[in-house]
Coordinates of C-alpha atoms and ligand atoms in Angstrom, one line a residue:
M235 CA 13.1 34.1 145.4
D236 CA 14.7 37.3 144.2
L237 CA 16.4 36.6 140.9
G238 CA 18.0 40.0 140.9
L239 CA 17.3 40.5 137.2
S240 CA 19.7 42.7 135.3
E241 CA 18.5 45.5 133.1
R242 CA 19.0 43.3 130.0
H243 CA 16.9 40.5 131.6
R244 CA 14.2 42.9 132.7
A245 CA 14.1 44.1 129.1
L246 CA 13.6 40.5 127.9
Q247 CA 10.8 40.0 130.5
A248 CA 9.1 43.1 129.2
A249 CA 9.5 41.9 125.6
A250 CA 8.0 38.5 126.5
R251 CA 5.0 40.2 128.1
D252 CA 4.5 42.4 125.1
F253 CA 4.7 39.5 122.7
I254 CA 2.2 37.5 124.8
A255 CA -0.2 40.5 124.9
R256 CA 0.1 40.9 121.1
F257 CA 0.2 37.3 119.9
G258 CA -0.9 35.1 122.8
H259 CA -4.3 34.5 121.2
L260 CA -2.5 32.6 118.3
S261 CA -1.1 30.0 120.7
P262 CA -2.1 26.4 120.1
P263 CA -3.7 24.7 123.2
V264 CA -1.4 23.2 125.8
G265 CA -1.6 19.7 127.5
G266 CA -3.5 16.7 126.3
G267 CA -1.0 13.8 126.3
G268 CA 1.0 14.9 123.3
G269 CA 2.9 12.7 120.9
R270 CA -0.1 11.5 118.8
K271 CA -0.1 13.8 115.8
R272 CA 2.2 15.9 113.6
P273 CA 2.1 19.6 114.6
D274 CA -0.8 21.3 112.6
R275 CA -0.7 24.5 110.7
K276 CA -1.5 26.5 113.8
A277 CA 1.4 24.9 115.7
L278 CA 3.8 25.5 112.8
D279 CA 2.9 29.1 112.4
W280 CA 3.2 29.6 116.2
Q281 CA 6.7 28.0 116.1
A282 CA 7.8 30.3 113.3
L283 CA 6.6 33.3 115.2
L284 CA 8.4 32.2 118.4
I285 CA 11.7 31.7 116.5
E286 CA 11.4 35.0 114.7
H287 CA 11.0 36.8 118.0
G288 CA 13.6 34.8 119.9
F289 CA 11.3 32.8 122.1
A290 CA 12.1 29.4 120.6
A291 CA 15.4 28.0 119.3
R292 CA 16.8 31.1 121.0
A293 CA 20.4 29.9 121.4
V294 CA 20.5 27.9 118.1
P295 CA 23.0 29.7 115.8
R296 CA 21.5 31.7 113.0
R297 CA 23.3 29.8 110.3
Y298 CA 21.2 26.7 111.3
G299 CA 17.9 28.7 111.3
G300 CA 17.8 29.6 115.0
Y301 CA 17.5 33.0 116.6
G302 CA 21.2 33.1 117.3
A303 CA 21.4 34.5 120.9
E304 CA 24.2 33.6 123.3
P305 CA 23.1 30.7 125.6
D306 CA 21.9 32.3 128.8
V307 CA 20.1 30.2 131.4
F308 CA 18.3 33.2 133.0
E309 CA 16.9 34.3 129.6
A310 CA 15.5 30.8 129.1
A311 CA 14.0 30.7 132.6
I312 CA 12.4 34.2 132.1
I313 CA 10.8 33.2 128.8
T314 CA 9.5 29.9 130.3
E315 CA 8.1 31.7 133.3
E316 CA 6.3 34.3 131.4
F317 CA 4.8 31.9 128.9
N318 CA 3.7 29.5 131.6
R319 CA 2.1 32.3 133.7
A320 CA 0.1 33.3 130.6
G321 CA -0.8 29.6 129.9
I322 CA 0.4 29.7 126.3
S323 CA 2.5 27.3 124.3
L324 CA 6.4 27.4 124.4
G325 CA 6.3 25.8 121.0
I326 CA 7.0 22.3 119.6
Q327 CA 8.7 20.1 122.2
G328 CA 9.3 16.8 120.3
Q329 CA 12.3 14.5 120.5
G330 CA 13.8 16.1 117.4
I331 CA 13.9 19.6 118.9
R332 CA 14.6 18.7 122.5
M333 CA 17.0 15.8 122.0
L334 CA 18.4 15.5 118.5
V335 CA 19.2 19.2 117.9
P336 CA 21.3 19.6 121.0
T337 CA 23.0 16.3 120.1
L338 CA 23.9 17.5 116.6
L339 CA 25.1 20.8 118.0
E340 CA 27.4 18.8 120.3
V341 CA 28.7 16.0 118.2
G342 CA 27.2 16.2 114.7
T343 CA 29.1 17.2 111.5
E344 CA 28.7 20.6 110.0
A345 CA 26.8 19.0 107.1
Q346 CA 24.4 17.2 109.4
R347 CA 23.7 20.4 111.3
E348 CA 23.1 22.4 108.2
R349 CA 20.8 19.8 106.8
W350 CA 18.6 18.9 109.7
I351 CA 18.6 21.5 112.5
G352 CA 16.6 24.2 110.5
P353 CA 13.7 22.0 109.4
T354 CA 13.6 20.3 112.8
I355 CA 13.3 23.5 114.9
R356 CA 10.6 24.7 112.5
G357 CA 8.7 21.5 113.2
E358 CA 8.8 20.5 109.5
V359 CA 10.8 17.4 110.1
I360 CA 9.6 15.2 112.9
W361 CA 11.9 12.6 114.5
A362 CA 11.4 9.3 116.2
Q363 CA 13.9 7.7 118.7
G364 CA 14.8 4.2 117.7
Y365 CA 16.4 2.8 120.8
S366 CA 14.3 0.1 122.7
E367 CA 13.9 -3.4 121.4
P368 CA 11.8 -6.3 122.7
E369 CA 14.9 -7.7 124.5
A370 CA 16.7 -4.4 125.1
G371 CA 14.9 -1.8 127.2
S372 CA 16.5 -1.1 130.6
D373 CA 19.5 -3.1 129.3
L374 CA 19.7 -1.0 126.2
A375 CA 23.2 -2.0 125.2
A376 CA 21.9 -5.5 124.5
L377 CA 20.2 -4.2 121.4
R378 CA 20.4 -6.5 118.3
T379 CA 19.2 -4.5 115.3
Q380 CA 22.2 -4.7 113.0
A381 CA 23.6 -2.6 110.3
R382 CA 26.3 -3.7 107.9
L383 CA 28.3 -1.4 105.6
E384 CA 28.0 -2.3 101.9
D385 CA 28.9 0.0 98.9
G386 CA 28.8 3.2 100.9
Q387 CA 25.5 2.4 102.6
F388 CA 24.5 0.8 105.9
I389 CA 21.9 -2.0 105.5
V390 CA 19.7 -2.2 108.5
N391 CA 17.8 -5.3 109.7
G392 CA 16.0 -5.8 113.0
Q393 CA 13.1 -4.5 115.2
K394 CA 12.5 -1.6 117.5
I395 CA 9.5 -1.2 119.9
W396 CA 7.8 1.5 121.9
T397 CA 8.9 4.0 119.3
S398 CA 7.0 7.2 120.0
S399 CA 5.8 9.2 116.9
A400 CA 7.1 6.7 114.4
H401 CA 3.7 6.5 112.7
F402 CA 4.1 10.1 111.5
A403 CA 7.8 10.8 111.8
D404 CA 9.9 11.8 108.8
M405 CA 13.2 10.6 110.3
M406 CA 14.6 8.4 113.1
F407 CA 17.8 8.5 115.1
L408 CA 18.6 4.8 115.4
L409 CA 20.9 2.8 117.6
C410 CA 22.1 -0.3 115.9
R411 CA 24.9 -2.9 116.1
T412 CA 27.6 -2.3 113.5
E413 CA 30.5 -4.1 115.2
P414 CA 29.2 -7.4 116.3
D415 CA 32.6 -8.7 117.3
R416 CA 33.3 -5.9 119.8
P417 CA 32.1 -5.7 123.5
K418 CA 28.4 -4.8 123.5
H419 CA 28.7 -1.1 124.4
L420 CA 31.5 -0.5 121.9
G421 CA 29.7 -2.2 119.0
I422 CA 26.9 0.3 118.6
S423 CA 26.4 3.1 116.0
Y424 CA 24.0 6.0 115.8
L425 CA 22.4 6.5 112.4
L426 CA 20.0 9.1 111.0
L427 CA 17.5 7.4 108.7
S428 CA 14.6 8.5 106.6
M429 CA 11.3 6.9 107.6
D430 CA 10.4 6.9 103.9
S431 CA 13.1 4.3 103.1
P432 CA 11.9 1.1 101.5
G433 CA 11.9 -1.8 104.0
I434 CA 10.4 0.0 107.0
E435 CA 7.2 -1.3 108.5
V436 CA 5.5 0.7 111.3
R437 CA 2.8 -1.0 113.4
P438 CA 1.1 1.4 115.8
L439 CA 0.5 0.2 119.5
P440 CA -2.6 1.8 121.1
T441 CA -2.1 2.8 124.8
M442 CA -4.7 3.2 127.5
T443 CA -5.3 6.7 126.3
G444 CA -7.2 5.0 123.4
H445 CA -4.7 6.4 120.9
A446 CA -1.6 4.9 119.4
T447 CA 1.3 7.1 120.6
F448 CA 4.1 4.6 120.0
N449 CA 4.8 1.7 117.6
E450 CA 6.7 -1.4 116.7
V451 CA 9.1 -0.7 113.8
F452 CA 10.5 -3.5 111.6
F453 CA 13.6 -3.0 109.3
T454 CA 14.3 -5.3 106.3
D455 CA 17.4 -4.4 104.3
V456 CA 16.8 -0.6 104.9
R457 CA 19.5 1.4 103.2
V458 CA 21.1 4.4 105.0
P459 CA 23.8 6.5 103.4
A460 CA 27.1 6.1 105.3
D461 CA 27.5 9.8 106.0
Q462 CA 24.3 9.7 108.1
I463 CA 26.2 8.2 111.0
V464 CA 26.8 10.5 114.0
L465 CA 30.4 10.6 115.2
G466 CA 31.5 7.2 113.8
R467 CA 31.3 3.4 113.9
G468 CA 31.2 2.0 117.4
E469 CA 30.6 5.5 118.9
G470 CA 26.9 5.1 119.2
W471 CA 26.8 4.5 122.9
R472 CA 28.7 7.8 123.4
V473 CA 26.2 9.7 121.2
A474 CA 23.2 8.0 122.8
N475 CA 24.4 9.2 126.2
V476 CA 24.5 12.8 124.9
T477 CA 20.9 12.4 123.7
L478 CA 19.9 10.7 126.9
K479 CA 21.2 13.6 129.0
H480 CA 18.8 15.9 127.1
E481 CA 16.0 13.3 127.2
R482 CA 16.1 13.1 131.0
M483 CA 16.1 16.9 131.3
L484 CA 13.1 16.9 128.9
L485 CA 11.2 14.2 130.9
G486 CA 11.9 15.9 134.2
D487 CA 11.5 19.5 132.8
A488 CA 10.5 21.9 135.6
S489 CA 8.8 24.3 133.2
K490 CA 6.3 21.6 132.3
L491 CA 5.7 21.2 136.0
M492 CA 5.2 24.9 136.6
H493 CA 2.8 25.1 133.7
R494 CA 0.9 22.2 134.9
L495 CA 0.7 23.7 138.4
H496 CA -0.8 26.9 137.0
R497 CA -3.4 24.9 135.1
L498 CA -4.2 22.9 138.3
Q499 CA -4.6 26.1 140.3
A500 CA -7.0 27.4 137.7
L501 CA -8.9 24.2 137.7
L502 CA -9.4 24.1 141.5
A503 CA -10.5 27.8 141.4
E504 CA -13.1 27.0 138.6
T505 CA -14.4 23.6 139.9
R506 CA -17.2 24.1 142.4
V507 CA -18.8 21.7 144.9
E508 CA -22.0 22.9 146.5
G509 CA -21.4 26.4 145.1
R510 CA -17.9 26.8 146.6
P511 CA -14.6 26.5 144.6
L512 CA -12.4 23.6 145.6
L513 CA -9.6 26.1 146.2
A514 CA -11.6 27.5 149.1
S515 CA -11.5 24.1 150.8
P516 CA -8.6 23.6 153.3
V517 CA -8.3 20.0 152.3
W518 CA -7.9 20.8 148.6
R519 CA -5.6 23.8 149.3
D520 CA -3.4 21.5 151.4
R521 CA -3.1 19.0 148.7
L522 CA -2.3 21.7 146.1
M523 CA 0.3 23.4 148.3
R524 CA 2.2 20.2 149.1
L525 CA 2.6 19.7 145.3
Q526 CA 3.3 23.4 144.8
G527 CA 6.2 23.2 147.3
E528 CA 7.7 20.3 145.3
V529 CA 7.2 22.0 142.0
L530 CA 9.0 25.1 143.2
A531 CA 11.9 23.0 144.6
A532 CA 12.1 21.3 141.1
K533 CA 12.1 24.7 139.4
Y534 CA 14.9 26.2 141.5
H535 CA 16.8 22.9 141.3
Q536 CA 16.7 23.1 137.5
M537 CA 17.9 26.7 137.5
R538 CA 20.8 25.6 139.6
L539 CA 21.6 22.8 137.2
L540 CA 21.4 25.2 134.2
G541 CA 23.7 27.6 136.0
E542 CA 26.2 24.8 136.6
A543 CA 26.0 23.7 133.0
A544 CA 26.6 27.3 131.8
R545 CA 29.7 27.5 133.9
G546 CA 30.9 24.1 132.6
E547 CA 30.5 22.4 136.0
E548 CA 29.5 18.8 136.5
S549 CA 26.2 18.5 138.3
G550 CA 26.6 14.9 139.4
L551 CA 23.9 13.6 141.7
G552 CA 21.8 16.8 141.1
L553 CA 21.4 15.9 137.5
L554 CA 20.7 12.2 138.1
V555 CA 17.5 12.9 140.2
V556 CA 15.8 15.1 137.6
K557 CA 14.1 12.4 135.4
Y558 CA 12.9 10.3 138.3
Y559 CA 11.6 13.2 140.4
G560 CA 10.1 15.3 137.5
S561 CA 8.3 12.5 135.7
T562 CA 6.7 11.3 138.9
L563 CA 5.7 14.8 140.0
A564 CA 4.1 15.6 136.6
W565 CA 1.9 12.5 136.9
R566 CA 0.9 13.4 140.5
L567 CA -0.2 16.9 139.4
A568 CA -2.4 15.3 136.7
A569 CA -3.7 12.8 139.3
L570 CA -4.9 15.6 141.6
A571 CA -6.6 17.3 138.6
V572 CA -8.4 14.0 137.8
D573 CA -9.5 13.7 141.4
A574 CA -10.9 17.3 141.2
L575 CA -12.7 16.6 137.9
G576 CA -14.6 13.6 139.4
E577 CA -17.3 12.5 137.1
A578 CA -16.6 15.3 134.6
G579 CA -13.9 13.0 133.3
L580 CA -16.4 10.5 132.1
V581 CA -16.8 12.6 129.0
Y582 CA -13.4 11.4 127.9
D583 CA -13.7 9.8 124.5
P584 CA -10.5 8.9 122.8
H585 CA -12.2 8.7 119.4
D586 CA -13.5 12.2 119.5
D587 CA -10.9 14.6 118.1
L588 CA -12.9 17.6 119.2
A589 CA -12.7 16.5 122.8
E590 CA -8.9 17.0 122.7
D591 CA -9.4 20.8 123.0
D592 CA -11.5 20.3 126.1
A593 CA -9.7 21.0 129.4
A594 CA -11.1 18.0 131.3
T595 CA -10.1 15.6 128.4
A596 CA -6.7 17.1 128.3
W597 CA -6.2 16.4 132.0
Y598 CA -7.3 12.7 131.6
A599 CA -5.0 12.3 128.6
D600 CA -2.0 13.8 130.5
W601 CA -2.7 11.6 133.5
M602 CA -2.7 8.4 131.4
Y603 CA 0.1 9.4 129.0
D604 CA 2.4 10.6 131.8
L605 CA 2.2 7.3 133.7
G606 CA 4.1 6.0 130.7
L607 CA 6.7 8.7 131.0
I608 CA 7.7 7.3 134.4
I609 CA 8.8 4.2 132.4
G610 CA 10.0 5.8 129.1
G611 CA 13.5 7.2 129.0
G612 CA 14.6 4.8 131.7
S613 CA 12.1 3.5 134.3
S614 CA 12.0 4.8 137.9
N615 CA 13.6 1.6 139.2
I616 CA 16.5 2.1 136.8
Q617 CA 16.8 5.8 137.8
K618 CA 17.0 4.8 141.4
N619 CA 19.8 2.3 140.7
I620 CA 21.6 5.1 138.8
I621 CA 21.1 7.6 141.7
A622 CA 22.3 5.0 144.2
E623 CA 25.3 3.7 142.3
R624 CA 26.6 6.7 140.4
G625 CA 25.3 9.5 142.5
L626 CA 25.6 8.1 146.1
G627 CA 28.4 5.6 145.5
M628 CA 26.5 2.7 146.9
P629 CA 27.5 -0.9 146.0
R630 CA 26.5 -1.9 142.4
E631 CA 23.6 -4.4 142.2
P632 CA 24.8 -7.9 141.4
K633 CA 24.5 -8.7 137.6
L634 CA 22.8 -12.0 136.6
Q635 CA 25.2 -14.4 135.0
G636 CA 24.4 -16.7 132.0
G637 CA 21.3 -14.9 130.9
A638 CA 19.1 -16.3 133.7
Ligands
FAD138 C1 5.3 6.3 126.9 C2 6.6 5.6 126.5 C3 7.2 6.2 125.4 C4 8.4 5.5 125.0 N1 9.0 6.1 123.9 C5 10.2 5.5 123.4 C6 10.8 6.0 122.2 O1 10.3 6.9 121.6 N2 11.9 5.3 121.8 C7 12.4 4.2 122.4 O2 13.4 3.7 122.0 N3 11.8 3.7 123.5 C8 10.7 4.3 124.0 N4 10.1 3.8 125.2 C9 10.6 2.6 125.8 C10 11.3 2.8 127.1 O3 12.6 3.5 127.0 C11 11.4 1.5 127.8 O4 10.1 1.1 128.1 C12 12.2 1.5 129.1 O5 13.5 1.8 128.9 C13 12.1 0.2 129.9 O6 12.4 -0.9 129.1 P1 11.4 -2.1 128.9 O7 10.0 -1.6 128.6 O8 12.0 -3.1 128.0 O9 11.2 -2.7 130.4 P2 12.2 -3.8 131.1 O10 13.6 -3.3 130.9 O11 11.9 -5.1 130.6 O12 11.8 -3.6 132.6 C14 10.7 -4.2 133.1 C15 10.6 -3.8 134.6 O13 11.7 -4.3 135.3 C16 12.4 -3.3 136.0 N5 13.9 -3.5 135.9 C17 14.6 -3.9 134.8 N6 15.9 -4.0 135.1 C18 16.0 -3.6 136.4 C19 17.1 -3.6 137.3 N7 18.4 -3.8 136.9 N8 16.9 -3.2 138.6 C20 15.6 -2.9 139.0 N9 14.5 -2.9 138.2 C21 14.7 -3.3 136.9 C22 12.0 -2.0 135.3 O14 12.1 -0.9 136.1 C23 10.6 -2.3 134.9 O15 9.7 -2.0 135.9 C24 8.9 4.4 125.6 C25 8.3 3.9 126.7 C26 7.1 4.5 127.2 C27 6.4 3.9 128.3

């Protein structure tokens, strides 16, 4: 596809290539399941370098600590493409940076933006997303964690579950019920709370990767200053949907798919059976190229969506398919790598931190972790319902009455 780059865009492409040539050796490794630890010194330094040169937080205004460029979807696509091709990190990608920061830019107060955006984009403040509860996952609006206002503070009581990163997060964006007398969607508020607050208990939940990546979180009389509400009382569902829009783009992100595809190509070129690289085998090439076609379709689809967003157009159905399609494809790419690795994967040892830098281990961790991402952020079944009902206008599924 000829992107017909303008002179300005070609200059950015050259700047990205120059940056990669000069600093690429400082990049932290990419892949490996993610979400288990705070960014280390290397990741923080890399993030600072990326922001300084305009390759991360590029369109975040300078007054909040970003690079301050005008939002430009082609610039974002060029940077992503160059970094992916070189196999180096695009920086920290957590829920704070990818979901909360755009939410605050859209609906936060000036004070909230000034306080949290800078430390979040630098990776100094890590956020957890407190949405799901034992009885409120797919039916999120049924959540029961409550917060009552008392002397200028919300007092939070209840429980969250499957909360990624809560075991090392500094802050949480939390959905809770503040208006119990109103209909369920209208009784919810969105609070920003410090994980250091007294009354919070975090219990890690190990996954099949062998690591704890998510947690149960219990709240007993946890105090949150009243100005740490986003938008206002009863507006939480609206704010949650702003965040969710960014979450679904994150979970279906085509740049992650492209990067994974490049890693997969390299793996098939390096892995030899009876002296021949797998890539030389028509069977393996066929499997790779089928996935390659789908990844390229996802990439150009995402560019179209970004273009529509930049023009202020509604993407409708096009946007609704991203999470379902992207999360499934990411897992299928990792699954092909695991097939290719064969018994090399038996070296996987979740208790060995050193093994995380190992390419085979990283593929196994991605494969196991990403299976969860087909569920997280709204399961595939729920995504299909949304696509059918809101995107294709098919009849709504019958709702169960009486809590059966
Ligand atoms: C790796 C991972 C990370 C996560 N991180 C976070 C996080 O950071 N913060 C957070 O708040 N939550 C997080 N979650 C939770 C996630 O959002 C929920 O798991 C998800 O919304 C599904 O909810 P549930 O687990 O309660 O499943 P349920 O809602 O109980 O669903 C169980 C099954 O029933 C199906 N189902 C339910 N309703 C319908 C329906 N109407 N039609 C058809 N099928 C249906 C579902 O598809 C699913 O297969 C994470 C989950 C995973 C797996």
